[in-house]
Amino acid sequence: MIVRWWLPAPPPQSEIMKVVNLKQAILQAWKERWSDYQWAINMKKFFPKGATWDILNLAEALLEQAMIGPSPNPLILSYLKYAISSQFDDFSRDLCVQALLDIMDMFCDRLSCHGKAEECIGLCRALLSALHWLLRCTAASAERVREGLEAGTPAAGEKQLGMCLQRLEKTLSSTKNRALLHIAKLEEASSWTTIEHSLLKLGEILANLSNAQLRSQAEQCGTLIRSIPTMLSVHSEQLHKTGFPTVHAVVLLEGTMNLTGETQPLVEQLMMVKRMQHIPTPLFVLEIWKACFVGLIESPEGTEELKWTAFTFLKIPQVLVKLKKYSHGDKDFTEDVNCAFEFLLKLTPLLDKADQRCNCDCTKFLLQECSKQGLLSEASETNLVSKRTADREHAPQLKSAENANIQPNPGLILRAEPTVTNILKTMDADHSKSPEGLLGVLGHMLSGKSLDLLLAAAAATGKLKSFARKFINLNEFTTHGSEESTKAASVRALLFDISFLMLCHVAQTYGSEVILSESSTRAEVPFFETWMQTCMPEEGKILNPDHPCFRPDSTKVESLVALLNNSSEMKLVQMKWHEACLSISAAILEILNAWENGVLAFESIQKITDNIKGKVCSLAVCAVAWLVAHVRMLGLDEREKSLQMIRQLAGPLYSENTLQFYNERVVIMSSILEHMCADVLQQTATQVKFPSTGVDTMPYWNLLPPKRPIKEVLTDIFAKVLEKGWVDSRSIHIFDTLLHMGGGYWFCNNLIKELLKETRKEHTLRAVELLYSIFCLDMQQVTLVLLGHILPGLLTDSSKWHSLMDPPGTALAKLAVWCALSSYSSHKGQASSRQKKRHREDIEDYISLFPLDDMQPSKLMRLLSSNEEDTNILSSPTDRSMCSSFSASQLHTVNMRDPLNRVLANLFLLISSVLGSRTAGPHTQFVQWFMEECVDCLEQGGRGSILQFMPFTTVSELVKVSAMSSPKVVLAITDLSLPLGRQVAAKAIAAL
């Protein structure tokens, strides 16, 4: 500490001369190192104690440092801070100010510190204080210049202003200094506010100056200061690329397999890709539209086509509305969307093909919807529509007479969306008051492709779950019959049948998750939910035909068998349809046994099956559901009669004595039965003729070639996708099938092997973009495999290190970071309906595979949580109490029993171990690429990023790597939200 002597100051002129002499002595000593050191110390004795005493102390420190090395000790800056804050607020004393500026000039661009962490934080604070003084000094000099202009002496003060700006520029041009100031800003928010006020004041004064050069220099300094808080969020965008296959594939995947998913997870995933790949917004939006049009063109006719239409014209505009909130301004985003459409209009062949497929001007519909959502201005919409209309004049094939009467799907979907809302309101009414009116509404829904249109519109707008819930309630209402007339009974039967068939169709088309209620708190689970979960065949679900759900009350079964066998047709009055549906499986078993034992003839079986499907088709659906489970359990020679019964139930009943809307109900029933029987018919090589609806009801079924190993299929399809450069809908379904057949480890491991075989850089980068989008089929599971099994295996086995060389090694590092970031950002959110949930055993496997000693950091945790600011505890990250595995995630109390957190923590421990080892090779280079990609993709390594799992001790190891020894890298990889993180960063940067 400097002891100040408060004695009267000497006459101003003599003090100024002594300061000037001191400056000369310092400069001379600096040049000659320490030859004049003793002279300067002796000279100090003759100076009066006062204002200059502080400067002499500073000079002495500088000269002492000159004996040791070329860089001044960081404590010098605190001496300077002390001097300028206590005595040099009077900026009118030119020579004193100039002397201080010259002293600053000696060290402001080469600060360093190899001391303790708290000394490095002190260096940051001192530099912030010095910056504040420089700004005040600059403002005072500028004020003098302005006063000189008013007095007619413009040159007054310009020299000192130029010196101030020169020092400011020199101090701020150093990235290292700006990084230290960034840390100081986080340490002392109030001091940074003072800096901002000083900057504003300086700007106001300089605005009136006539010297353009000084104004420009000041503006540059101001820009550098304002960039300090955001110095980690600046990334250069890719301007040399026009195609982004990852965005394309993510959109295609969502449109093909997850129409019912919420928009927010898709928005976050797209924004993650945009940030990781630094994609400019116009090209980003363009890629989304391109993927939508490709999806429309290649979608199979029927339900899939309607789903893609709803996705493009209803869901994607909503996605863009949410993306707009991530942009810097509404106006900027609308301009970007307009720019994207301008680019899109240049892709005439793509637009023409889409128009031809949809039989309309798709772009016009899309522009209208975007304008309605506030994504385009009216002027932009009009301009773009007129351009596309003019372009379409050159394509006469788009106006063929044969298509003139076909209503385009985009128009139908857009009209269906408000209809869904109206139907939901209708379904809220009391069903008992007007069941006939409700039946009329449902009957209209069954005609043509109305049902699929409405379901697609509901799915794309997030209303399908509500839609399904209304039909479950309706189905529940119709299960019980009281005293009723024949007409009322037939209406009730029809309402039960239509609601049951609709719910089956929804479950098969959009997934059973849409039907199931959220953790039902009700005492009773609705009949349809119970039946669907226990009795309905689905892909990957094995049913037990002897399950209690198929074995109801025997008396009810006997009465149903008698009813089916003896009556000419099913009775309707007071029929409990849910009981009939639950009893039909046991009844079918009785009938099947009787047929096989010769008790019943084939004619009797025909009569029974006609009775089953004659009134309500839902009975036939329940019967076939059990038969499918039953056939799986039989030997090849025992299946004939069961399959024959399925054939009898699958065909419609040609009779006039059927209930209303029979033909429409049969079409839905046939589609449901075809889905149910697909697996078992393939296994038994049996054919069942289902009534044709004119379209392929299962377009993506049975895509894998027979008698070919699935590994060959995987490598072949990946090679084709890599050659094309993009993933199509059919390939997505093949990859999905292979993932569920082979499992996450097999799928990921074999695709990574294919990546590591690539030797051309452009191929590896393309492969990474495509693999990331393919892994989105189940990103959570694939990430656990990649980070928890594959990477540790490659990094710890020296015989595999050669495979990590550039370019495949760089590509794998990039892919690993992308997967880690995506999984970590989304794993706390809602799981996608297309992703298979992991079993509990798998999670336990990860806990046992990567055991972390949860008690290891507990002592340090208690110390840190007791007083975060206690410098005795936080003073030195290299203290022995800091264990090698201690990381920011433990300060944030992240749940280490979560498999992904555990895998990330262990991967970063392995990375730290590789960096600290004495063996260098491709594996150390791979770790460097991994960390570089983390820095490139992240704005800051703060709370919530994967870098919080990196041990603090890794930072000091990383800065030893030449490519990582930059201040920005240090800021990016440390958690600056924590005092300990800031100390670690300051120590690493100050030592650079």
mmCIF file with all atom_site columns, C-alpha atoms in Angstrom, residues 286-352:
data_model
loop_
_atom_site.group_PDB
_atom_site.id
_atom_site.type_symbol
_atom_site.label_atom_id
_atom_site.label_alt_id
_atom_site.label_comp_id
_atom_site.label_asym_id
_atom_site.label_entity_id
_atom_site.label_seq_id
_atom_site.pdbx_PDB_ins_code
_atom_site.Cartn_x
_atom_site.Cartn_y
_atom_site.Cartn_z
_atom_site.occupancy
_atom_site.B_iso_or_equiv
_atom_site.pdbx_formal_charge
_atom_site.auth_seq_id
_atom_site.auth_comp_id
_atom_site.auth_asym_id
_atom_site.auth_atom_id
_atom_site.pdbx_PDB_model_num
ATOM 1  C CA . LEU A 1 286 ? -35.761 -20.458 -47.934 1.00 0.00 ? 286 LEU A CA 1
ATOM 2  C CA . GLU A 1 287 ? -34.515 -23.929 -46.959 1.00 0.00 ? 287 GLU A CA 1
ATOM 3  C CA . ILE A 1 288 ? -37.650 -24.471 -44.854 1.00 0.00 ? 288 ILE A CA 1
ATOM 4  C CA . TRP A 1 289 ? -39.881 -23.621 -47.846 1.00 0.00 ? 289 TRP A CA 1
ATOM 5  C CA . LYS A 1 290 ? -37.824 -25.790 -50.194 1.00 0.00 ? 290 LYS A CA 1
ATOM 6  C CA . ALA A 1 291 ? -38.227 -28.765 -47.846 1.00 0.00 ? 291 ALA A CA 1
ATOM 7  C CA . CYS A 1 292 ? -41.990 -28.162 -47.647 1.00 0.00 ? 292 CYS A CA 1
ATOM 8  C CA . PHE A 1 293 ? -42.387 -28.118 -51.437 1.00 0.00 ? 293 PHE A CA 1
ATOM 9  C CA . VAL A 1 294 ? -40.248 -31.243 -51.823 1.00 0.00 ? 294 VAL A CA 1
ATOM 10 C CA . GLY A 1 295 ? -42.387 -32.956 -49.177 1.00 0.00 ? 295 GLY A CA 1
ATOM 11 C CA . LEU A 1 296 ? -45.561 -31.959 -51.019 1.00 0.00 ? 296 LEU A CA 1
ATOM 12 C CA . ILE A 1 297 ? -44.244 -33.254 -54.340 1.00 0.00 ? 297 ILE A CA 1
ATOM 13 C CA . GLU A 1 298 ? -42.989 -36.637 -53.107 1.00 0.00 ? 298 GLU A CA 1
ATOM 14 C CA . SER A 1 299 ? -45.747 -37.418 -50.573 1.00 0.00 ? 299 SER A CA 1
ATOM 15 C CA . PRO A 1 300 ? -47.824 -40.521 -51.434 1.00 0.00 ? 300 PRO A CA 1
ATOM 16 C CA . GLU A 1 301 ? -51.394 -39.867 -52.521 1.00 0.00 ? 301 GLU A CA 1
ATOM 17 C CA . GLY A 1 302 ? -54.052 -39.966 -49.802 1.00 0.00 ? 302 GLY A CA 1
ATOM 18 C CA . THR A 1 303 ? -53.606 -39.304 -46.090 1.00 0.00 ? 303 THR A CA 1
ATOM 19 C CA . GLU A 1 304 ? -49.871 -38.562 -46.363 1.00 0.00 ? 304 GLU A CA 1
ATOM 20 C CA . GLU A 1 305 ? -50.494 -35.912 -49.013 1.00 0.00 ? 305 GLU A CA 1
ATOM 21 C CA . LEU A 1 306 ? -53.113 -34.227 -46.811 1.00 0.00 ? 306 LEU A CA 1
ATOM 22 C CA . LYS A 1 307 ? -50.764 -34.346 -43.813 1.00 0.00 ? 307 LYS A CA 1
ATOM 23 C CA . TRP A 1 308 ? -48.011 -32.651 -45.821 1.00 0.00 ? 308 TRP A CA 1
ATOM 24 C CA . THR A 1 309 ? -50.422 -30.016 -47.097 1.00 0.00 ? 309 THR A CA 1
ATOM 25 C CA . ALA A 1 310 ? -51.537 -29.213 -43.546 1.00 0.00 ? 310 ALA A CA 1
ATOM 26 C CA . PHE A 1 311 ? -47.915 -29.123 -42.388 1.00 0.00 ? 311 PHE A CA 1
ATOM 27 C CA . THR A 1 312 ? -46.897 -26.686 -45.132 1.00 0.00 ? 312 THR A CA 1
ATOM 28 C CA . PHE A 1 313 ? -49.839 -24.298 -45.113 1.00 0.00 ? 313 PHE A CA 1
ATOM 29 C CA . LEU A 1 314 ? -50.916 -24.396 -41.453 1.00 0.00 ? 314 LEU A CA 1
ATOM 30 C CA . LYS A 1 315 ? -48.053 -25.511 -39.206 1.00 0.00 ? 315 LYS A CA 1
ATOM 31 C CA . ILE A 1 316 ? -44.987 -23.959 -40.829 1.00 0.00 ? 316 ILE A CA 1
ATOM 32 C CA . PRO A 1 317 ? -46.450 -20.387 -40.836 1.00 0.00 ? 317 PRO A CA 1
ATOM 33 C CA . GLN A 1 318 ? -47.014 -20.864 -37.076 1.00 0.00 ? 318 GLN A CA 1
ATOM 34 C CA . VAL A 1 319 ? -43.406 -22.056 -36.718 1.00 0.00 ? 319 VAL A CA 1
ATOM 35 C CA . LEU A 1 320 ? -42.203 -18.917 -38.515 1.00 0.00 ? 320 LEU A CA 1
ATOM 36 C CA . VAL A 1 321 ? -44.298 -16.728 -36.198 1.00 0.00 ? 321 VAL A CA 1
ATOM 37 C CA . LYS A 1 322 ? -42.373 -18.231 -33.264 1.00 0.00 ? 322 LYS A CA 1
ATOM 38 C CA . LEU A 1 323 ? -39.040 -17.940 -35.096 1.00 0.00 ? 323 LEU A CA 1
ATOM 39 C CA . LYS A 1 324 ? -39.829 -14.240 -35.511 1.00 0.00 ? 324 LYS A CA 1
ATOM 40 C CA . LYS A 1 325 ? -39.561 -13.806 -31.732 1.00 0.00 ? 325 LYS A CA 1
ATOM 41 C CA . TYR A 1 326 ? -35.923 -14.970 -31.878 1.00 0.00 ? 326 TYR A CA 1
ATOM 42 C CA . SER A 1 327 ? -35.005 -12.301 -34.449 1.00 0.00 ? 327 SER A CA 1
ATOM 43 C CA . HIS A 1 328 ? -33.642 -8.863  -33.563 1.00 0.00 ? 328 HIS A CA 1
ATOM 44 C CA . GLY A 1 329 ? -36.718 -7.033  -34.825 1.00 0.00 ? 329 GLY A CA 1
ATOM 45 C CA . ASP A 1 330 ? -40.104 -7.643  -36.453 1.00 0.00 ? 330 ASP A CA 1
ATOM 46 C CA . LYS A 1 331 ? -39.230 -5.452  -39.424 1.00 0.00 ? 331 LYS A CA 1
ATOM 47 C CA . ASP A 1 332 ? -35.944 -7.262  -40.009 1.00 0.00 ? 332 ASP A CA 1
ATOM 48 C CA . PHE A 1 333 ? -37.649 -10.663 -39.951 1.00 0.00 ? 333 PHE A CA 1
ATOM 49 C CA . THR A 1 334 ? -40.404 -9.669  -42.396 1.00 0.00 ? 334 THR A CA 1
ATOM 50 C CA . GLU A 1 335 ? -37.707 -8.379  -44.742 1.00 0.00 ? 335 GLU A CA 1
ATOM 51 C CA . ASP A 1 336 ? -35.857 -11.706 -44.384 1.00 0.00 ? 336 ASP A CA 1
ATOM 52 C CA . VAL A 1 337 ? -39.072 -13.651 -45.147 1.00 0.00 ? 337 VAL A CA 1
ATOM 53 C CA . ASN A 1 338 ? -39.674 -11.434 -48.185 1.00 0.00 ? 338 ASN A CA 1
ATOM 54 C CA . CYS A 1 339 ? -36.078 -12.028 -49.310 1.00 0.00 ? 339 CYS A CA 1
ATOM 55 C CA . ALA A 1 340 ? -36.559 -15.806 -48.852 1.00 0.00 ? 340 ALA A CA 1
ATOM 56 C CA . PHE A 1 341 ? -39.658 -15.733 -51.090 1.00 0.00 ? 341 PHE A CA 1
ATOM 57 C CA . GLU A 1 342 ? -37.743 -13.722 -53.701 1.00 0.00 ? 342 GLU A CA 1
ATOM 58 C CA . PHE A 1 343 ? -35.139 -16.512 -53.759 1.00 0.00 ? 343 PHE A CA 1
ATOM 59 C CA . LEU A 1 344 ? -37.907 -19.148 -53.829 1.00 0.00 ? 344 LEU A CA 1
ATOM 60 C CA . LEU A 1 345 ? -39.534 -17.576 -56.919 1.00 0.00 ? 345 LEU A CA 1
ATOM 61 C CA . LYS A 1 346 ? -36.306 -18.209 -58.813 1.00 0.00 ? 346 LYS A CA 1
ATOM 62 C CA . LEU A 1 347 ? -36.759 -21.983 -58.282 1.00 0.00 ? 347 LEU A CA 1
ATOM 63 C CA . THR A 1 348 ? -39.359 -22.217 -61.050 1.00 0.00 ? 348 THR A CA 1
ATOM 64 C CA . PRO A 1 349 ? -39.090 -25.990 -61.746 1.00 0.00 ? 349 PRO A CA 1
ATOM 65 C CA . LEU A 1 350 ? -39.690 -26.789 -58.063 1.00 0.00 ? 350 LEU A CA 1
ATOM 66 C CA . LEU A 1 351 ? -42.706 -24.467 -57.839 1.00 0.00 ? 351 LEU A CA 1
ATOM 67 C CA . ASP A 1 352 ? -44.167 -25.719 -61.130 1.00 0.00 ? 352 ASP A CA 1
#
